[in-house]
Structure formats: structure tokens, C-alpha cells
XYZ file of N, CA and C in Angstrom:
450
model
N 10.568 8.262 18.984
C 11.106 8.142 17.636
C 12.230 7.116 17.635
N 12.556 6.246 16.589
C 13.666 5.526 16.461
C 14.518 6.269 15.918
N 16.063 5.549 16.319
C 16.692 6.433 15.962
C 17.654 5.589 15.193
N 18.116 5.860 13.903
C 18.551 5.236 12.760
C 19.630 5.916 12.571
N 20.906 4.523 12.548
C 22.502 5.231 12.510
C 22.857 4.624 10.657
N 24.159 5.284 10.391
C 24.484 5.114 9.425
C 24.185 3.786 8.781
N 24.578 2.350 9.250
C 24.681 1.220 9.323
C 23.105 1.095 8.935
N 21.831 1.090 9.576
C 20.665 1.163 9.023
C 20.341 1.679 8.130
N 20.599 2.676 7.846
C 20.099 3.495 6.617
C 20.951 2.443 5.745
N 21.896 2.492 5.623
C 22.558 1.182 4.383
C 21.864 0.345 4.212
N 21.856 -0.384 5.191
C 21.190 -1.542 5.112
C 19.294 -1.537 4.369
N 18.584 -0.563 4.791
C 17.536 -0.552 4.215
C 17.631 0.444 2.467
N 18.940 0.804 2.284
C 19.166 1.379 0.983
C 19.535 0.397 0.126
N 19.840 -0.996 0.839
C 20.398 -2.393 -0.013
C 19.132 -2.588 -0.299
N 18.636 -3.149 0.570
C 16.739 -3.783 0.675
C 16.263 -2.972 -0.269
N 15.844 -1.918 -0.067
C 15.159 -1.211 -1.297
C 15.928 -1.413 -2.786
N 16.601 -1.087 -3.007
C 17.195 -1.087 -3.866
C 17.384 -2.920 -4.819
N 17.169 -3.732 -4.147
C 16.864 -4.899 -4.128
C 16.448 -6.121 -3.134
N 15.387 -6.196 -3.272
C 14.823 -6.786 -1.714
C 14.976 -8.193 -1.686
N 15.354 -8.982 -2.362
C 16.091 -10.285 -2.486
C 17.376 -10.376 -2.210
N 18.323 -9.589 -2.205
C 19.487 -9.306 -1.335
C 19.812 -10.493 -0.383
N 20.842 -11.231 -0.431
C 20.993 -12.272 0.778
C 21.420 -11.098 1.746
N 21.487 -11.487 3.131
C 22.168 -10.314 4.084
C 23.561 -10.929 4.041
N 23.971 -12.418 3.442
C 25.633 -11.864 3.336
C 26.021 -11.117 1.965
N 25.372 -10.664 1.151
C 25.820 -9.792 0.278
C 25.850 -8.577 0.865
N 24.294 -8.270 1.816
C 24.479 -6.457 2.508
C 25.819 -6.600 3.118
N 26.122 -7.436 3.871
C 27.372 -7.442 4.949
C 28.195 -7.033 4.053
N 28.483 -7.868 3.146
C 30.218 -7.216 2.249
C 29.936 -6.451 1.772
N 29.056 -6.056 1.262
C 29.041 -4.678 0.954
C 29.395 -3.108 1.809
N 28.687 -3.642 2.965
C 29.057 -2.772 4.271
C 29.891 -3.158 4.775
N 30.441 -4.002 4.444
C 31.989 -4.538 5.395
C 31.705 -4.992 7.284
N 30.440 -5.403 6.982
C 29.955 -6.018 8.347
C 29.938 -7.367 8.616
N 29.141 -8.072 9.778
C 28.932 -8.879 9.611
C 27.700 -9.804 9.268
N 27.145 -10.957 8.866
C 26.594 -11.149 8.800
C 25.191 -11.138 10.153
N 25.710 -11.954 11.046
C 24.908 -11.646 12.536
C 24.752 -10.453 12.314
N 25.305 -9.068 12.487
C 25.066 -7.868 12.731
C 23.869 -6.934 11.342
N 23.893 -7.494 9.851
C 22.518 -7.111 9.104
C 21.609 -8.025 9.913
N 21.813 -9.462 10.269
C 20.429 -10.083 10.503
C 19.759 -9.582 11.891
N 20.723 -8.631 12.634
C 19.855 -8.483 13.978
C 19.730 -7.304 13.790
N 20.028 -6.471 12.806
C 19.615 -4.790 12.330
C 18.494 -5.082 11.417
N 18.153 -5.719 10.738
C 17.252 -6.109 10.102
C 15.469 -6.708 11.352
N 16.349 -7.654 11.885
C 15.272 -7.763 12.565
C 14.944 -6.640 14.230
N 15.800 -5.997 13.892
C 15.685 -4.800 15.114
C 14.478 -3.824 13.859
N 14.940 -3.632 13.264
C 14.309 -2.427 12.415
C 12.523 -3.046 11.818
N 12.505 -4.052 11.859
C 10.942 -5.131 11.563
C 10.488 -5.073 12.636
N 11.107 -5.394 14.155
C 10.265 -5.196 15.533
C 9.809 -3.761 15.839
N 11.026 -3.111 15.511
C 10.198 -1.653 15.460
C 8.819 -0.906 14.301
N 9.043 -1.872 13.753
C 7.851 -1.226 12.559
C 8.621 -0.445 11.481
N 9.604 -0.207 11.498
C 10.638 0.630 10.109
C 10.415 -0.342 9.402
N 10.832 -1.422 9.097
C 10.630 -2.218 7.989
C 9.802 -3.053 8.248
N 8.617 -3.221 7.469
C 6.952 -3.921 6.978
C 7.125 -4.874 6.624
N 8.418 -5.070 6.051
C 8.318 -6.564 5.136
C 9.451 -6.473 4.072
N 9.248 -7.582 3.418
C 10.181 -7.601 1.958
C 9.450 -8.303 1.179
N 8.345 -7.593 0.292
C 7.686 -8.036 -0.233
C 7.542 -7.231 -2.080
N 7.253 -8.236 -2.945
C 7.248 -8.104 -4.062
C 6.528 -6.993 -4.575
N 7.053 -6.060 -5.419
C 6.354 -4.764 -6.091
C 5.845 -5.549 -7.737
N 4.543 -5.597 -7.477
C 3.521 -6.129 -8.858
C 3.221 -4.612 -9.708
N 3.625 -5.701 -11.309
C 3.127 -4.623 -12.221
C 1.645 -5.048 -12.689
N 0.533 -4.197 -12.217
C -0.944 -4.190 -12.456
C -0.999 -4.677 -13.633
N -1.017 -3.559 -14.424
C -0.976 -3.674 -16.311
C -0.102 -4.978 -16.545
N 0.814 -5.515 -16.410
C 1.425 -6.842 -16.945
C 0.525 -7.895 -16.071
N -0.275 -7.713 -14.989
C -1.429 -8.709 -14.600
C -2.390 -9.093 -15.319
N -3.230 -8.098 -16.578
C -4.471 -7.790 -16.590
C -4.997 -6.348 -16.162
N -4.740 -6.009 -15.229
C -5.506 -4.603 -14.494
C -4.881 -3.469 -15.093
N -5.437 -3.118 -16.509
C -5.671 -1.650 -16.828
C -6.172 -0.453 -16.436
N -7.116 -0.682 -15.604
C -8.002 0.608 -14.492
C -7.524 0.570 -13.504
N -6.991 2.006 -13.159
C -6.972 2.538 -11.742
C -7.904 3.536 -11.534
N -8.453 3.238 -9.955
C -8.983 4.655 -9.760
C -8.993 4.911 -8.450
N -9.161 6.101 -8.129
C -9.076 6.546 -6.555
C -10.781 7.130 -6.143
N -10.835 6.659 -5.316
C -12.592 6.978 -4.875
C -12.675 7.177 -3.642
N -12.931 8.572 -3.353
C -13.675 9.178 -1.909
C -14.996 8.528 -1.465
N -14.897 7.776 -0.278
C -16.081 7.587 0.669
C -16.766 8.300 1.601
N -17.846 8.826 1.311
C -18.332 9.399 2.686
C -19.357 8.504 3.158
N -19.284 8.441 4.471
C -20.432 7.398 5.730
C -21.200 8.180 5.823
N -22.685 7.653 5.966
C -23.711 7.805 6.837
C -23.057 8.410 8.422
N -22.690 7.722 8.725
C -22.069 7.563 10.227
C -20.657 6.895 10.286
N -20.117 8.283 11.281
C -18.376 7.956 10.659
C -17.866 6.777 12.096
N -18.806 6.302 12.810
C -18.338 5.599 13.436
C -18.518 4.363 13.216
N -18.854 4.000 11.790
C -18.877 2.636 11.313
C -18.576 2.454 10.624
N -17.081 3.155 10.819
C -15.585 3.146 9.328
C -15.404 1.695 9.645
N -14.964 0.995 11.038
C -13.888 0.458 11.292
C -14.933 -1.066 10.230
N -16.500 -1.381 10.398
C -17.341 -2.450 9.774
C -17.345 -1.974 8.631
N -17.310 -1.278 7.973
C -16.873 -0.393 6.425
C -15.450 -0.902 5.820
N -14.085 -0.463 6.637
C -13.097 -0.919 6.223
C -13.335 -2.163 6.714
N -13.703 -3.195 7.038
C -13.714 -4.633 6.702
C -14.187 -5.000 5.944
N -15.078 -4.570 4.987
C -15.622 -4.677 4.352
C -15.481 -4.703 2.928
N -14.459 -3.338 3.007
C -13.679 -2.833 1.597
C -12.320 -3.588 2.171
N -11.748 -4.291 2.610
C -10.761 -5.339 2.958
C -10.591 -6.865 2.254
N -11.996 -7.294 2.097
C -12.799 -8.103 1.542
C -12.368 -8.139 -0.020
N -12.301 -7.215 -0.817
C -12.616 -6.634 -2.145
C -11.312 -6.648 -2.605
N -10.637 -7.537 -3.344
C -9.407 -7.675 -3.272
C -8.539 -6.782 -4.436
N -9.625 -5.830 -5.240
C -9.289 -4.977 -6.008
C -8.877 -3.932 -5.737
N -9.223 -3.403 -4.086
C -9.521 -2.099 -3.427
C -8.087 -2.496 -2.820
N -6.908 -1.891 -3.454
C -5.757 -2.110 -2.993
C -4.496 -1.361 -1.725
N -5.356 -0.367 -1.530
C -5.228 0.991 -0.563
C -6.554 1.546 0.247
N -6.425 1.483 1.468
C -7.227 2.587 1.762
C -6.778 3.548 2.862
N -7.171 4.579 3.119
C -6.318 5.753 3.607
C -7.796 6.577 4.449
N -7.668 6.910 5.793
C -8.303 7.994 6.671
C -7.903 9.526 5.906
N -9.075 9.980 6.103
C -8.777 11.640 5.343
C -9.098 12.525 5.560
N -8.694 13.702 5.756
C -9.821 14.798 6.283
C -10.339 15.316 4.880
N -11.405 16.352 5.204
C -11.742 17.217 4.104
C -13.457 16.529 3.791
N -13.951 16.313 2.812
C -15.247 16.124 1.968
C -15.764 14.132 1.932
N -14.126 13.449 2.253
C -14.306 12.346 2.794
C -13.749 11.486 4.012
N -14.443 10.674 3.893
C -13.857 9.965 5.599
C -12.866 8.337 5.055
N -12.764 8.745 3.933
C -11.719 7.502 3.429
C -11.387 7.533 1.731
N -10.193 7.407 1.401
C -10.141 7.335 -0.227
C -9.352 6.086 -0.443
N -9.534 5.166 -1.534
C -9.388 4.110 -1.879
C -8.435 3.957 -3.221
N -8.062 3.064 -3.242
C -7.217 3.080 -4.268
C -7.608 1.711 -5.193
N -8.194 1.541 -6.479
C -8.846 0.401 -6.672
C -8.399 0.382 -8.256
N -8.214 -1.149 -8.552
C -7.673 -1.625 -9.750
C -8.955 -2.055 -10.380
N -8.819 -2.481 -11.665
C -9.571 -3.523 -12.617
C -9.520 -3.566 -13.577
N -9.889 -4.848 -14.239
C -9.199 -5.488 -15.547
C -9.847 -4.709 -16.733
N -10.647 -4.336 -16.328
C -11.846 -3.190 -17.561
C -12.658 -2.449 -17.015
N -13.624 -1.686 -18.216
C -14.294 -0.610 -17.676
C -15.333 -1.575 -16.867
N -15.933 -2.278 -17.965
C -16.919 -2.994 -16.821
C -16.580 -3.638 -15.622
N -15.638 -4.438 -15.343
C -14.929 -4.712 -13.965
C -15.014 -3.441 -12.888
N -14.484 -2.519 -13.600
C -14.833 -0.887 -12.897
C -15.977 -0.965 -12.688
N -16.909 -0.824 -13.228
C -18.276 -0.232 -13.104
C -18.726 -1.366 -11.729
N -18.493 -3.023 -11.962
C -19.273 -3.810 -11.243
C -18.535 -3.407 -9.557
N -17.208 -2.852 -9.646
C -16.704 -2.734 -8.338
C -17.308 -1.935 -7.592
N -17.580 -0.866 -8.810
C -17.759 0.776 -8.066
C -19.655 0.438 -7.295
N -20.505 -0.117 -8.540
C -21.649 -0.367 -8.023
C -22.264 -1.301 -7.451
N -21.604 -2.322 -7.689
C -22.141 -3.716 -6.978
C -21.580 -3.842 -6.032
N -20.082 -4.003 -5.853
C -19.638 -4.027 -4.515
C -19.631 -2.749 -3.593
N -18.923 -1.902 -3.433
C -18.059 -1.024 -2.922
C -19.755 -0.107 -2.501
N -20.905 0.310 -3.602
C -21.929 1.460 -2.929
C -22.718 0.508 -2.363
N -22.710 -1.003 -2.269
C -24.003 -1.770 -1.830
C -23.581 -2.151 -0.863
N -22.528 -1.597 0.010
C -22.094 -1.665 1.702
C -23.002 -0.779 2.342
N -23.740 -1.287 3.310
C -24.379 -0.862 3.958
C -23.324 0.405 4.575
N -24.421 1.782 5.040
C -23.532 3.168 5.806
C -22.667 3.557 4.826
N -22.548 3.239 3.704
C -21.574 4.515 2.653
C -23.181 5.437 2.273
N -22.420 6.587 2.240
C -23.229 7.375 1.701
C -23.514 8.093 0.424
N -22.390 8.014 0.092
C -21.858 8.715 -1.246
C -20.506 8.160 -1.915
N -19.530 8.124 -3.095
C -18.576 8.130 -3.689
C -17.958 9.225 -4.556
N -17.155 9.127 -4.797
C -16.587 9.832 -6.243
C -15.561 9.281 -6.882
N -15.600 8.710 -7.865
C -14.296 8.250 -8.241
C -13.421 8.871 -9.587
N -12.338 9.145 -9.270
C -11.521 9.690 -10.314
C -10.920 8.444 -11.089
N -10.725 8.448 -12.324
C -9.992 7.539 -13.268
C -8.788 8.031 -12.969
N -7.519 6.851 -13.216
C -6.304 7.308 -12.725
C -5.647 6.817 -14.023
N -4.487 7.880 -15.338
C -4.581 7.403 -16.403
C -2.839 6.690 -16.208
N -2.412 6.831 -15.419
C -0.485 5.720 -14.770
C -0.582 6.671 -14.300
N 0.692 5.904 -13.282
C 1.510 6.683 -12.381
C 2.917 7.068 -12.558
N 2.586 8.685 -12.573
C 3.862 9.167 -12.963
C 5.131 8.226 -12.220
N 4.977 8.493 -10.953
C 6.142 7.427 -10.010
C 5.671 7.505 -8.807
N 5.937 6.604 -8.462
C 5.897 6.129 -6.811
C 7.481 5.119 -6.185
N 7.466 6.320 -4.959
C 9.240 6.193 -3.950
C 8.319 5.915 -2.682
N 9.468 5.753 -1.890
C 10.026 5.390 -0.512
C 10.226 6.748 -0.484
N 10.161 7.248 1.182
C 10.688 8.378 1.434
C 12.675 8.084 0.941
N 13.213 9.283 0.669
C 14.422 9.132 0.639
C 14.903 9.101 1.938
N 16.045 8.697 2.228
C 16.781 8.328 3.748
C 17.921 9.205 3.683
């Protein structure tokens, strides 16, 4: 496990909180130094705590009115990994997630309309060879979506 001191948790409570942040603004804010966010920053990216600093898109102000979430089940679950390359490809299919229970993957997929929906769900996404089945739920917004709290 990593182990995250006061000084980190700040520092990724700046980032979140605004991820354009120069790190000499985190510094005065924390009363640090600059060297010291840029090598906590890049200590915390080598470890995998922080993914990136990358832009949160609003779907609906794109075009993309449809969300939906859709369970995959395989033919054969050992040809997830040529499956998820597949649904990788599909640049609508914006999530996908390992699962236990009734499927072996659930997806998270946008589009600009119903028919955009429909052509994803049937043209692309069931005409992958080894899916076996789907289900997809309409998703009507999202109440909210966080970061774990720190």
C-alpha cells in the first residue's frame, strides 16, 4: 500500500478541486515549495495514485444525449481480453468494467440519439464475434459522480 502524508492529500485536494492549478499556486497555498509539489506530484503519478490531469467533458453540451450501461456475456470468457479490444475500438463505449454475477463485463456507452443507440448496440457492440448476449439499461443523468473522499 502507499502511504499518503498530510502534504499529499493537499496536494491532490488542490488538483481535484482544480486540475489546471500551476504547482506554484499548490506550493503557496501549502506554504511549500515548489520542487517539493513537483516531486510529490510526480512521486504520486509513478505510483499510480494519480492517472493524470485530464479534462472532465460534459456529454450533453457535446451532442451525446444517451447514456446507457450494458451487460456482456461471452460465449467463452477467455476471449474477454480480443472482446475488450474490440469494444476499445468503439469510441462511444466510454467505460468498461470486469464483473461478477450474470455478466462478464458492463459498459458504459454514450450517443447522440436513439438511433446512434440502436446502431451501437446492434451493429457494432452484438456483431463482435464471442458475445453472447447483452442487456442494456437507458441511463436518464447522473445523479453525481466523486473521487473517493481523502
Amino acid at each position: 500500500m502507499n502511504h499518503l502524508d498530510d502534504f499529499d492529500i493537499q496536494i491532490l485536494k488542490q488538483l481535484e478541486a482544480d486540475g489546471r492549478m500551476a504547482y506554484s499556486a499548490i506550493a503557496t497555498e501549502l506554504g511549500v515549495s515548489n520542487t517539493m509539489v513537483h516531486q510529490r506530484i510526480t512521486r504520486l503519478m509513478d505510483q499510480g495514485i494519480l492517472t493524470g490531469i485530464k479534462p472532465v467533458l460534459d456529454e450533453k453540451k457535446l451532442g451525446y444525449d444517451w447514456g446507457a450501461f450494458t451487460g456482456i456475456s461471452l460465449e467463452k470468457d477467455h476471449d474477454s481480453k480480443r472482446i475488450i479490444e474490440e469494444l476499445h475500438k468503439i469510441p462511444e463505449v466510454t467505460e468498461c468494467y470486469y464483473i461478477t454475477g450474470n455478466y462478464t463485463l458492463y459498459l458504459k456507452i454514450i450517443a447522440k440519439d436513439h438511433e446512434h443507440m440502436r446502431q451501437l448496440l446492434y451493429e457494432k457492440i452484438d456483431s463482435i464475434a464471442g458475445i453472447a448476449k447483452t442487456e442494456t439499461i437507458i441511463e436518464l443523468g447522473c445523479a453525481f459522480r466523486r473521487n473517493i473522499v481523502l
